[in-house]
Amino acid sequence: ADRAELTAGTAALRAELDALARDLASPADARLLALLPDVEIFPKAVAWALADDTFYSPKEIAFAKHLLAEGRERAAHLRAKNAPWLQARGLIVRGYRSKLDGSVQPYGLVINLDVDPSVPTPLMVWLLGRGEKRTELAFIAEREAGPPQLTPKATMTLVPYGRFCNATKFAGEVDVMEALAAVRAHYAIDPLRIAVAGFSMGGGSTWHLAPHYPSLWCAASPGAGFAETPLFTKANAPGKEVRPAWEQLLWRHYEATGISQNLFNVPTLAYAGEIDGQKEASDLMAAAFAKEGLKLERFIGPDTAHKYHDATKAELTTRFEALIAKGRDAVPSEIRFSTYTLRYPESSWVRIEGLEKHWERADVRASRAQGPSVIIETKNVSELQVMASSGRITIDGQELHDTDT
């Protein structure tokens, strides 16, 4: 009976949305038509749970009925040519249409009363921990149930879905960036005060996204998680088959340990419980930082396993809030950047356009500290784009002029 009710309700809501899309097709209604994904996320979540038999508890059946009611309410508002959820505060669920495959994807927002979304506002991207039953239905239920573990004051929070449980890799990474773009399109987000954080698998996601997109973040706070492949997965443990060389090279696609210097301009607050096995990630990153002449700022929860220690979390949050309030430098005077692949080519005003050897580390150190001069040192770089003001540019000891390429 529940399946029949949900199937009929999903089909009816889908038909209403198809009719809405036709009725809002005129240029005058383009703004309203663009909000259709904010409604489509509800019937999609229910339809996929029905199709895949991924109702994991009776309460999810009840929640599916709630989602269809919520979808009907939003559809009625759009038909009346208004969208009150755009001015809503608290816990909000919205959606966007992905350029990757045309699908509708959900995301969550937390807009507390201390946030004024009409002016440039700080934003924290919170990356979720592991949840192998986190269907889109379950994700929306979580987002309507409460905020994430870390919510800095005076800061809007974005919680991407991440296309299920993949530590924001591949399509999951695309989801984070597309959700972020959707929020920036609808709200006045301060581009110099966007931070990233997460715990457990979300900590691993933060260790991935923070150094690979260093010019995006004003601060990062990975909690527990993982930062590399062989030790975390025990791939090279005794008795295991030796992984082929090409596979070990491809691990460099996402690992943070080899590119830790990218966090030179991204203040990073690493958290781990003292007795948490995933403390290994921040131990390894602390060593990687030291190798680059940097020091990782760490917060350790005393006698704590795989969770936040309350007092330590409060201390970390205060520090995180201060970094978000300060923001990042739009044009840093010094850049340190490494990459193994042109999939991740840039930091601020420097972009690597060619590598001498792919999957080997390429380095750029660039400084604007000496007046109008830009001094750059590179390794394993064959082509470089420098988005700097006019002046002398010296690359690897060679001074370039306007006619040089």
Short mmCIF file of N, CA and C in Angstrom, two decimals, residues 4 6-7 50 96 106 126 130 137 152 168 182 189 219 228 254 256 264 278 287 304 313 357 390 392:
data_model
loop_
_atom_site.label_atom_id
_atom_site.label_comp_id
_atom_site.label_asym_id
_atom_site.label_seq_id
_atom_site.Cartn_x
_atom_site.Cartn_y
_atom_site.Cartn_z
N ALA A 4 2.42 1.68 -3.46
CA ALA A 4 1.44 2.18 -4.43
C ALA A 4 1.19 3.67 -4.22
N LEU A 6 3.23 5.91 -2.79
CA LEU A 6 4.42 6.70 -3.14
C LEU A 6 4.64 6.74 -4.65
N THR A 7 4.36 5.61 -5.32
CA THR A 7 4.53 5.57 -6.77
C THR A 7 3.56 6.53 -7.45
N LEU A 50 12.37 4.04 -4.52
CA LEU A 50 11.43 3.02 -4.97
C LEU A 50 12.06 2.09 -6.00
N TYR A 96 20.16 21.72 -7.87
CA TYR A 96 20.67 22.33 -9.10
C TYR A 96 20.72 21.24 -10.16
N PRO A 106 20.75 17.33 -5.04
CA PRO A 106 20.37 18.12 -3.87
C PRO A 106 21.59 18.66 -3.13
N TRP A 126 30.88 22.10 4.12
CA TRP A 126 31.05 20.97 5.04
C TRP A 126 30.92 19.67 4.25
N ARG A 130 31.45 9.11 6.10
CA ARG A 130 30.98 7.93 5.39
C ARG A 130 29.55 7.58 5.78
N LEU A 137 17.31 10.35 -0.55
CA LEU A 137 16.23 10.43 0.45
C LEU A 137 16.82 10.62 1.85
N PRO A 152 30.42 27.39 12.07
CA PRO A 152 30.97 28.65 12.54
C PRO A 152 29.93 29.77 12.56
N THR A 168 34.20 12.57 -2.15
CA THR A 168 34.25 13.67 -3.13
C THR A 168 35.27 13.42 -4.23
N ALA A 182 26.24 26.93 -7.50
CA ALA A 182 24.81 27.20 -7.37
C ALA A 182 24.53 28.16 -6.22
N ILE A 189 27.86 35.64 -1.72
CA ILE A 189 28.94 34.97 -0.99
C ILE A 189 30.24 35.76 -1.18
N ALA A 219 40.49 29.06 4.56
CA ALA A 219 40.90 28.20 5.66
C ALA A 219 40.35 26.80 5.41
N GLU A 228 46.40 10.02 2.08
CA GLU A 228 47.14 9.29 1.05
C GLU A 228 46.52 7.91 0.90
N TYR A 254 45.08 12.15 -6.27
CA TYR A 254 44.32 12.73 -5.16
C TYR A 254 45.11 12.91 -3.88
N ALA A 256 47.32 14.05 -0.79
CA ALA A 256 47.67 15.38 -0.29
C ALA A 256 49.11 15.46 0.19
N PHE A 264 50.36 26.49 1.81
CA PHE A 264 51.17 27.61 2.29
C PHE A 264 50.31 28.84 2.55
N GLN A 278 42.45 7.17 12.71
CA GLN A 278 42.56 8.12 11.61
C GLN A 278 43.39 9.36 11.98
N ALA A 287 54.18 15.64 9.03
CA ALA A 287 55.51 15.30 8.53
C ALA A 287 55.73 15.88 7.14
N THR A 304 40.43 10.57 23.16
CA THR A 304 39.21 10.57 22.35
C THR A 304 39.42 9.69 21.13
N LYS A 313 37.00 20.89 20.28
CA LYS A 313 36.19 21.39 19.16
C LYS A 313 35.86 22.86 19.36
N LYS A 357 57.04 16.04 -17.60
CA LYS A 357 56.72 14.63 -17.42
C LYS A 357 55.49 14.51 -16.52
N SER A 390 51.90 44.28 -14.89
CA SER A 390 53.07 44.52 -15.74
C SER A 390 54.31 44.75 -14.88
N ARG A 392 58.78 43.34 -14.53
CA ARG A 392 59.77 42.34 -14.91
C ARG A 392 59.36 40.97 -14.37
#
